[in-house]
Amino acid sequence: QVQLVESGGGSVQTTGALRLSCKTDEYTLRYYFMAWYRQAPGKEREPVAQIHGGGVDTYYVDSVKGRFTISRDVHENMLHLQMNHLKPEDTAMYYCAARPPWPPYPDWEKAPIKYWGQGTQVTVSS
């Protein structure tokens, strides 16, 4: 059973920054597709970013490109999401997610997630 434990959420003002972290096991971090999702009140959960392939392959939704960076630390078994220039519309519960490397999906945003963390709240005020 894969366990994902998020931390690092909080409240910041517009243009501020936060760094989210997700603790998991080494095998999952190295070989699974790891991602961050978010869900704002009254909205569906949506993908934010994904990482795979030795940390080289990264993908972002358009709304966070240039502001967010997904990365992983294999020594600490941690997945991170560095969020800069935060906006009020980034306010949401953020979830760490993982899915096995097989079968592959051409559209990462639509790939089904097998494991979820419990979530960490991010609130951005104007």
Tab-separated table of N, CA and C in Angstrom:
chain	number	residue	atom	x	y	z
A	1	GLN	N	0.842	-1.181	0.000
A	1	GLN	CA	0.000	0.000	0.000
A	1	GLN	C	0.890	1.249	0.000
A	2	VAL	N	0.645	2.144	-0.945
A	2	VAL	CA	1.418	3.373	-1.040
A	2	VAL	C	0.824	4.419	-0.105
A	3	GLN	N	1.687	5.033	0.679
A	3	GLN	CA	1.248	6.115	1.558
A	3	GLN	C	1.844	7.432	1.100
A	4	LEU	N	1.018	8.461	1.109
A	4	LEU	CA	1.425	9.798	0.708
A	4	LEU	C	0.992	10.759	1.808
A	5	VAL	N	1.945	11.511	2.354
A	5	VAL	CA	1.636	12.418	3.461
A	5	VAL	C	2.122	13.818	3.104
A	6	GLU	N	1.166	14.734	2.922
A	6	GLU	CA	1.495	16.106	2.534
A	6	GLU	C	1.767	16.985	3.748
A	7	SER	N	2.522	18.050	3.490
A	7	SER	CA	2.757	19.085	4.487
A	7	SER	C	3.127	20.367	3.755
A	8	GLY	N	3.110	21.475	4.494
A	8	GLY	CA	3.591	22.727	3.921
A	8	GLY	C	2.534	23.718	3.506
A	9	GLY	N	1.267	23.389	3.621
A	9	GLY	CA	0.233	24.346	3.267
A	9	GLY	C	0.168	25.485	4.257
A	10	GLY	N	-0.637	26.488	3.933
A	10	GLY	CA	-0.783	27.625	4.832
A	10	GLY	C	-1.483	28.772	4.144
A	11	SER	N	-1.414	29.945	4.785
A	11	SER	CA	-2.051	31.146	4.263
A	11	SER	C	-0.998	32.176	3.912
A	12	VAL	N	-1.115	32.741	2.709
A	12	VAL	CA	-0.188	33.775	2.262
A	12	VAL	C	-0.974	34.841	1.525
A	13	GLN	N	-0.331	35.970	1.293
A	13	GLN	CA	-0.938	37.025	0.500
A	13	GLN	C	-0.524	36.878	-0.971
A	14	THR	N	-1.279	37.546	-1.818
A	14	THR	CA	-0.982	37.536	-3.246
A	14	THR	C	0.483	37.876	-3.493
A	15	THR	N	1.074	37.148	-4.434
A	15	THR	CA	2.490	37.206	-4.836
A	15	THR	C	3.420	36.480	-3.870
A	16	GLY	N	2.858	35.940	-2.793
A	16	GLY	CA	3.679	35.188	-1.864
A	16	GLY	C	4.048	33.819	-2.412
A	17	ALA	N	4.764	33.039	-1.590
A	17	ALA	CA	5.238	31.723	-2.012
A	17	ALA	C	5.028	30.696	-0.909
A	18	LEU	N	4.844	29.452	-1.339
A	18	LEU	CA	4.749	28.320	-0.422
A	18	LEU	C	5.421	27.127	-1.061
A	19	ARG	N	5.902	26.216	-0.228
A	19	ARG	CA	6.484	24.976	-0.723
A	19	ARG	C	5.753	23.801	-0.078
A	20	LEU	N	5.109	23.006	-0.909
A	20	LEU	CA	4.425	21.827	-0.427
A	20	LEU	C	5.360	20.624	-0.521
A	21	SER	N	5.187	19.700	0.420
A	21	SER	CA	5.994	18.481	0.420
A	21	SER	C	5.097	17.272	0.579
A	22	CYS	N	5.555	16.151	0.043
A	22	CYS	CA	4.809	14.890	0.126
A	22	CYS	C	5.806	13.777	0.427
A	23	LYS	N	5.621	13.144	1.571
A	23	LYS	CA	6.505	12.055	1.996
A	23	LYS	C	5.944	10.732	1.510
A	24	THR	N	6.815	9.911	0.877
A	24	THR	CA	6.406	8.588	0.441
A	24	THR	C	7.599	7.644	0.523
A	25	ASP	N	7.492	6.455	-0.074
A	25	ASP	CA	8.591	5.512	-0.032
A	25	ASP	C	9.457	5.672	-1.281
A	26	GLU	N	10.663	5.142	-1.214
A	26	GLU	CA	11.624	5.332	-2.289
A	26	GLU	C	11.151	4.733	-3.609
A	27	TYR	N	10.575	3.529	-3.563
A	27	TYR	CA	10.159	2.871	-4.806
A	27	TYR	C	9.103	3.699	-5.523
A	28	THR	N	8.126	4.158	-4.781
A	28	THR	CA	7.049	4.963	-5.381
A	28	THR	C	7.621	6.223	-6.004
A	29	LEU	N	8.491	6.894	-5.258
A	29	LEU	CA	9.040	8.155	-5.742
A	29	LEU	C	9.863	7.963	-7.017
A	30	ARG	N	10.583	6.853	-7.084
A	30	ARG	CA	11.465	6.634	-8.232
A	30	ARG	C	10.731	6.146	-9.480
A	31	TYR	N	9.708	5.321	-9.319
A	31	TYR	CA	9.152	4.613	-10.473
A	31	TYR	C	7.714	4.970	-10.826
A	32	TYR	N	6.994	5.586	-9.913
A	32	TYR	CA	5.621	5.953	-10.205
A	32	TYR	C	5.554	7.346	-10.834
A	33	PHE	N	4.457	7.605	-11.522
A	33	PHE	CA	4.131	8.966	-11.916
A	33	PHE	C	3.639	9.663	-10.647
A	34	MET	N	4.298	10.745	-10.302
A	34	MET	CA	3.931	11.517	-9.109
A	34	MET	C	3.347	12.851	-9.557
A	35	ALA	N	2.324	13.282	-8.870
A	35	ALA	CA	1.649	14.503	-9.305
A	35	ALA	C	1.065	15.264	-8.122
A	36	TRP	N	0.732	16.514	-8.390
A	36	TRP	CA	-0.035	17.349	-7.466
A	36	TRP	C	-1.350	17.698	-8.136
A	37	TYR	N	-2.419	17.598	-7.373
A	37	TYR	CA	-3.747	18.007	-7.785
A	37	TYR	C	-4.261	19.028	-6.780
A	38	ARG	N	-5.317	19.724	-7.164
A	38	ARG	CA	-5.937	20.656	-6.233
A	38	ARG	C	-7.439	20.692	-6.454
A	39	GLN	N	-8.142	21.061	-5.385
A	39	GLN	CA	-9.595	21.177	-5.450
A	39	GLN	C	-10.032	22.401	-4.680
A	40	ALA	N	-10.615	23.343	-5.401
A	40	ALA	CA	-11.150	24.553	-4.787
A	40	ALA	C	-12.599	24.303	-4.362
A	41	PRO	N	-13.104	25.074	-3.404
A	41	PRO	CA	-14.488	24.879	-2.954
A	41	PRO	C	-15.477	24.985	-4.114
A	42	GLY	N	-16.354	23.995	-4.231
A	42	GLY	CA	-17.368	24.010	-5.271
A	42	GLY	C	-16.879	23.628	-6.651
A	43	LYS	N	-15.625	23.218	-6.750
A	43	LYS	CA	-15.068	22.843	-8.054
A	43	LYS	C	-14.556	21.411	-8.016
A	44	GLU	N	-14.344	20.862	-9.195
A	44	GLU	CA	-13.803	19.510	-9.293
A	44	GLU	C	-12.291	19.527	-9.047
A	45	ARG	N	-11.788	18.395	-8.611
A	45	ARG	CA	-10.354	18.271	-8.429
A	45	ARG	C	-9.682	18.340	-9.801
A	46	GLU	N	-8.558	19.067	-9.871
A	46	GLU	CA	-7.879	19.246	-11.144
A	46	GLU	C	-6.379	18.988	-10.998
A	47	PRO	N	-5.734	18.512	-12.067
A	47	PRO	CA	-4.291	18.310	-12.019
A	47	PRO	C	-3.555	19.642	-12.019
A	48	VAL	N	-2.392	19.646	-11.408
A	48	VAL	CA	-1.559	20.843	-11.358
A	48	VAL	C	-0.219	20.579	-12.040
A	49	ALA	N	0.452	19.483	-11.654
A	49	ALA	CA	1.774	19.182	-12.198
A	49	ALA	C	2.076	17.698	-12.017
A	50	GLN	N	2.955	17.175	-12.879
A	50	GLN	CA	3.352	15.766	-12.813
A	50	GLN	C	4.848	15.664	-13.050
A	51	ILE	N	5.470	14.628	-12.447
A	51	ILE	CA	6.887	14.385	-12.645
A	51	ILE	C	7.115	12.893	-12.817
A	52	HIS	N	8.065	12.546	-13.697
A	52	HIS	CA	8.422	11.141	-13.932
A	52	HIS	C	9.749	11.089	-14.654
A	53	GLY	N	10.234	9.878	-14.887
A	53	GLY	CA	11.426	9.676	-15.698
A	53	GLY	C	12.683	10.233	-15.089
A	54	GLY	N	12.942	9.874	-13.850
A	54	GLY	CA	14.156	10.357	-13.210
A	54	GLY	C	14.088	11.816	-12.855
A	55	GLY	N	12.879	12.334	-12.837
A	55	GLY	CA	12.722	13.741	-12.489
A	55	GLY	C	12.945	14.676	-13.653
A	56	VAL	N	13.150	14.103	-14.848
A	56	VAL	CA	13.400	14.935	-16.026
A	56	VAL	C	12.100	15.369	-16.684
A	57	ASP	N	11.132	14.469	-16.743
A	57	ASP	CA	9.863	14.759	-17.404
A	57	ASP	C	8.922	15.434	-16.424
A	58	THR	N	8.632	16.695	-16.695
A	58	THR	CA	7.685	17.433	-15.867
A	58	THR	C	6.610	18.051	-16.748
A	59	TYR	N	5.409	18.149	-16.206
A	59	TYR	CA	4.266	18.682	-16.935
A	59	TYR	C	3.484	19.592	-15.998
A	60	TYR	N	2.923	20.652	-16.570
A	60	TYR	CA	2.162	21.625	-15.790
A	60	TYR	C	0.910	22.030	-16.552
A	61	VAL	N	-0.118	22.355	-15.797
A	61	VAL	CA	-1.274	22.974	-16.438
A	61	VAL	C	-0.922	24.424	-16.747
A	62	ASP	N	-1.583	24.976	-17.751
A	62	ASP	CA	-1.217	26.309	-18.231
A	62	ASP	C	-1.292	27.370	-17.135
A	63	SER	N	-2.229	27.248	-16.240
A	63	SER	CA	-2.454	28.289	-15.232
A	63	SER	C	-1.314	28.419	-14.220
A	64	VAL	N	-0.439	27.422	-14.132
A	64	VAL	CA	0.649	27.499	-13.156
A	64	VAL	C	2.029	27.526	-13.812
A	65	LYS	N	2.098	27.397	-15.120
A	65	LYS	CA	3.386	27.398	-15.806
A	65	LYS	C	4.146	28.694	-15.527
A	66	GLY	N	5.427	28.534	-15.219
A	66	GLY	CA	6.253	29.692	-14.919
A	66	GLY	C	6.185	30.143	-13.472
A	67	ARG	N	5.224	29.606	-12.702
A	67	ARG	CA	5.083	29.990	-11.291
A	67	ARG	C	5.342	28.815	-10.349
A	68	PHE	N	4.933	27.621	-10.755
A	68	PHE	CA	5.080	26.435	-9.911
A	68	PHE	C	6.180	25.535	-10.467
A	69	THR	N	6.858	24.829	-9.564
A	69	THR	CA	7.884	23.870	-9.963
A	69	THR	C	7.720	22.593	-9.159
A	70	ILE	N	7.570	21.476	-9.867
A	70	ILE	CA	7.483	20.175	-9.209
A	70	ILE	C	8.871	19.538	-9.226
A	71	SER	N	9.230	18.913	-8.118
A	71	SER	CA	10.546	18.277	-8.040
A	71	SER	C	10.483	17.145	-7.033
A	72	ARG	N	11.554	16.348	-7.007
A	72	ARG	CA	11.592	15.258	-6.041
A	72	ARG	C	12.987	15.140	-5.450
A	73	ASP	N	13.049	14.709	-4.225
A	73	ASP	CA	14.299	14.501	-3.512
A	73	ASP	C	14.355	13.013	-3.141
A	74	VAL	N	15.140	12.239	-3.901
A	74	VAL	CA	15.166	10.798	-3.677
A	74	VAL	C	15.918	10.430	-2.401
A	75	HIS	N	16.734	11.343	-1.880
A	75	HIS	CA	17.449	11.061	-0.635
A	75	HIS	C	16.511	11.168	0.564
A	76	GLU	N	15.560	12.084	0.485
A	76	GLU	CA	14.602	12.292	1.567
A	76	GLU	C	13.263	11.619	1.288
A	77	ASN	N	13.127	11.000	0.092
A	77	ASN	CA	11.854	10.384	-0.328
A	77	ASN	C	10.713	11.390	-0.280
A	78	MET	N	10.953	12.550	-0.852
A	78	MET	CA	9.972	13.635	-0.812
A	78	MET	C	9.672	14.155	-2.217
A	79	LEU	N	8.409	14.448	-2.436
A	79	LEU	CA	7.956	15.170	-3.617
A	79	LEU	C	7.649	16.589	-3.174
A	80	HIS	N	8.041	17.579	-3.984
A	80	HIS	CA	7.810	18.974	-3.626
A	80	HIS	C	7.030	19.709	-4.710
A	81	LEU	N	6.379	20.766	-4.294
A	81	LEU	CA	5.771	21.702	-5.229
A	81	LEU	C	6.105	23.099	-4.725
A	82	GLN	N	7.005	23.760	-5.410
A	82	GLN	CA	7.345	25.147	-5.092
A	82	GLN	C	6.368	26.051	-5.826
A	83	MET	N	5.657	26.864	-5.074
A	83	MET	CA	4.639	27.735	-5.650
A	83	MET	C	5.036	29.177	-5.404
A	84	ASN	N	5.315	29.900	-6.468
A	84	ASN	CA	5.702	31.314	-6.402
A	84	ASN	C	4.636	32.180	-7.048
A	85	HIS	N	4.676	33.461	-6.727
A	85	HIS	CA	3.725	34.426	-7.308
A	85	HIS	C	2.284	33.909	-7.176
A	86	LEU	N	1.932	33.504	-5.988
A	86	LEU	CA	0.609	32.929	-5.764
A	86	LEU	C	-0.493	33.956	-5.973
A	87	LYS	N	-1.627	33.453	-6.447
A	87	LYS	CA	-2.797	34.282	-6.726
A	87	LYS	C	-3.979	33.754	-5.913
A	88	PRO	N	-4.977	34.582	-5.671
A	88	PRO	CA	-6.155	34.104	-4.940
A	88	PRO	C	-6.799	32.878	-5.589
A	89	GLU	N	-6.746	32.786	-6.904
A	89	GLU	CA	-7.339	31.634	-7.597
A	89	GLU	C	-6.561	30.342	-7.389
A	90	ASP	N	-5.401	30.414	-6.745
A	90	ASP	CA	-4.660	29.203	-6.385
A	90	ASP	C	-5.170	28.604	-5.079
A	91	THR	N	-6.061	29.305	-4.403
A	91	THR	CA	-6.614	28.801	-3.151
A	91	THR	C	-7.343	27.483	-3.378
A	92	ALA	N	-6.938	26.455	-2.641
A	92	ALA	CA	-7.512	25.119	-2.819
A	92	ALA	C	-6.886	24.160	-1.817
A	93	MET	N	-7.484	22.976	-1.744
A	93	MET	CA	-6.839	21.862	-1.056
A	93	MET	C	-5.931	21.190	-2.076
A	94	TYR	N	-4.670	21.013	-1.711
A	94	TYR	CA	-3.703	20.404	-2.615
A	94	TYR	C	-3.420	18.968	-2.193
A	95	TYR	N	-3.437	18.078	-3.193
A	95	TYR	CA	-3.260	16.655	-2.926
A	95	TYR	C	-2.051	16.100	-3.666
A	96	CYS	N	-1.300	15.295	-2.966
A	96	CYS	CA	-0.237	14.517	-3.577
A	96	CYS	C	-0.869	13.261	-4.175
A	97	ALA	N	-0.396	12.842	-5.348
A	97	ALA	CA	-1.002	11.713	-6.036
A	97	ALA	C	0.063	10.849	-6.695
A	98	ALA	N	-0.265	9.569	-6.851
A	98	ALA	CA	0.666	8.641	-7.489
A	98	ALA	C	-0.094	7.612	-8.311
A	99	ARG	N	0.501	7.212	-9.444
A	99	ARG	CA	-0.070	6.131	-10.233
A	99	ARG	C	1.073	5.282	-10.780
A	100	PRO	N	0.831	3.991	-10.949
A	100	PRO	CA	1.887	3.097	-11.444
A	100	PRO	C	2.320	3.495	-12.850
A	101	PRO	N	3.528	3.104	-13.260
A	101	PRO	CA	4.042	3.485	-14.574
A	101	PRO	C	3.353	2.780	-15.734
A	102	TRP	N	2.546	1.743	-15.436
A	102	TRP	CA	1.851	1.026	-16.496
A	102	TRP	C	0.380	0.840	-16.123
A	103	PRO	N	-0.574	0.979	-17.055
A	103	PRO	CA	-0.380	1.324	-18.459
A	103	PRO	C	-0.110	2.814	-18.657
A	104	PRO	N	0.523	3.154	-19.742
A	104	PRO	CA	0.801	4.573	-20.012
A	104	PRO	C	-0.449	5.281	-20.535
A	105	TYR	N	-0.513	6.574	-20.290
A	105	TYR	CA	-1.619	7.390	-20.783
A	105	TYR	C	-1.041	8.566	-21.559
A	106	PRO	N	-1.507	8.788	-22.802
A	106	PRO	CA	-0.962	9.895	-23.594
A	106	PRO	C	-1.281	11.267	-23.014
A	107	ASP	N	-2.392	11.384	-22.322
A	107	ASP	CA	-2.805	12.655	-21.730
A	107	ASP	C	-2.694	12.536	-20.212
A	108	TRP	N	-1.634	13.102	-19.635
A	108	TRP	CA	-1.385	12.928	-18.206
A	108	TRP	C	-2.485	13.529	-17.359
A	109	GLU	N	-3.121	14.562	-17.880
A	109	GLU	CA	-4.156	15.229	-17.098
A	109	GLU	C	-5.397	14.354	-16.915
A	110	LYS	N	-5.550	13.350	-17.783
A	110	LYS	CA	-6.730	12.496	-17.708
A	110	LYS	C	-6.416	11.100	-17.158
A	111	ALA	N	-5.161	10.867	-16.824
A	111	ALA	CA	-4.773	9.555	-16.312
A	111	ALA	C	-5.392	9.319	-14.936
A	112	PRO	N	-5.916	8.124	-14.686
A	112	PRO	CA	-6.531	7.833	-13.384
A	112	PRO	C	-5.481	7.694	-12.293
A	113	ILE	N	-5.742	8.263	-11.155
A	113	ILE	CA	-4.837	8.215	-10.018
A	113	ILE	C	-5.214	7.047	-9.113
A	114	LYS	N	-4.208	6.311	-8.682
A	114	LYS	CA	-4.477	5.161	-7.824
A	114	LYS	C	-4.342	5.499	-6.336
A	115	TYR	N	-3.413	6.386	-5.999
A	115	TYR	CA	-3.176	6.710	-4.592
A	115	TYR	C	-3.244	8.215	-4.365
A	116	TRP	N	-3.870	8.604	-3.261
A	116	TRP	CA	-4.025	10.012	-2.889
A	116	TRP	C	-3.526	10.237	-1.468
A	117	GLY	N	-2.978	11.436	-1.255
A	117	GLY	CA	-2.693	11.864	0.100
A	117	GLY	C	-3.944	12.465	0.720
A	118	GLN	N	-3.823	12.933	1.955
A	118	GLN	CA	-4.983	13.463	2.675
A	118	GLN	C	-5.250	14.927	2.347
A	119	GLY	N	-4.284	15.594	1.739
A	119	GLY	CA	-4.461	16.979	1.325
A	119	GLY	C	-3.891	17.980	2.311
A	120	THR	N	-3.503	19.127	1.789
A	120	THR	CA	-3.034	20.241	2.607
A	120	THR	C	-3.613	21.530	2.027
A	121	GLN	N	-4.120	22.399	2.906
A	121	GLN	CA	-4.845	23.586	2.464
A	121	GLN	C	-3.891	24.732	2.137
A	122	VAL	N	-4.144	25.362	0.996
A	122	VAL	CA	-3.419	26.569	0.595
A	122	VAL	C	-4.447	27.683	0.412
A	123	THR	N	-4.229	28.794	1.115
A	123	THR	CA	-5.140	29.931	1.028
A	123	THR	C	-4.336	31.173	0.663
A	124	VAL	N	-4.753	31.828	-0.423
A	124	VAL	CA	-4.071	33.034	-0.892
A	124	VAL	C	-5.055	34.187	-0.816
A	125	SER	N	-4.715	35.215	-0.062
A	125	SER	CA	-5.601	36.363	0.104
A	125	SER	C	-5.080	37.559	-0.695
A	126	SER	N	-6.021	38.366	-1.165
A	126	SER	CA	-5.643	39.536	-1.973
A	126	SER	C	-5.384	40.741	-1.111
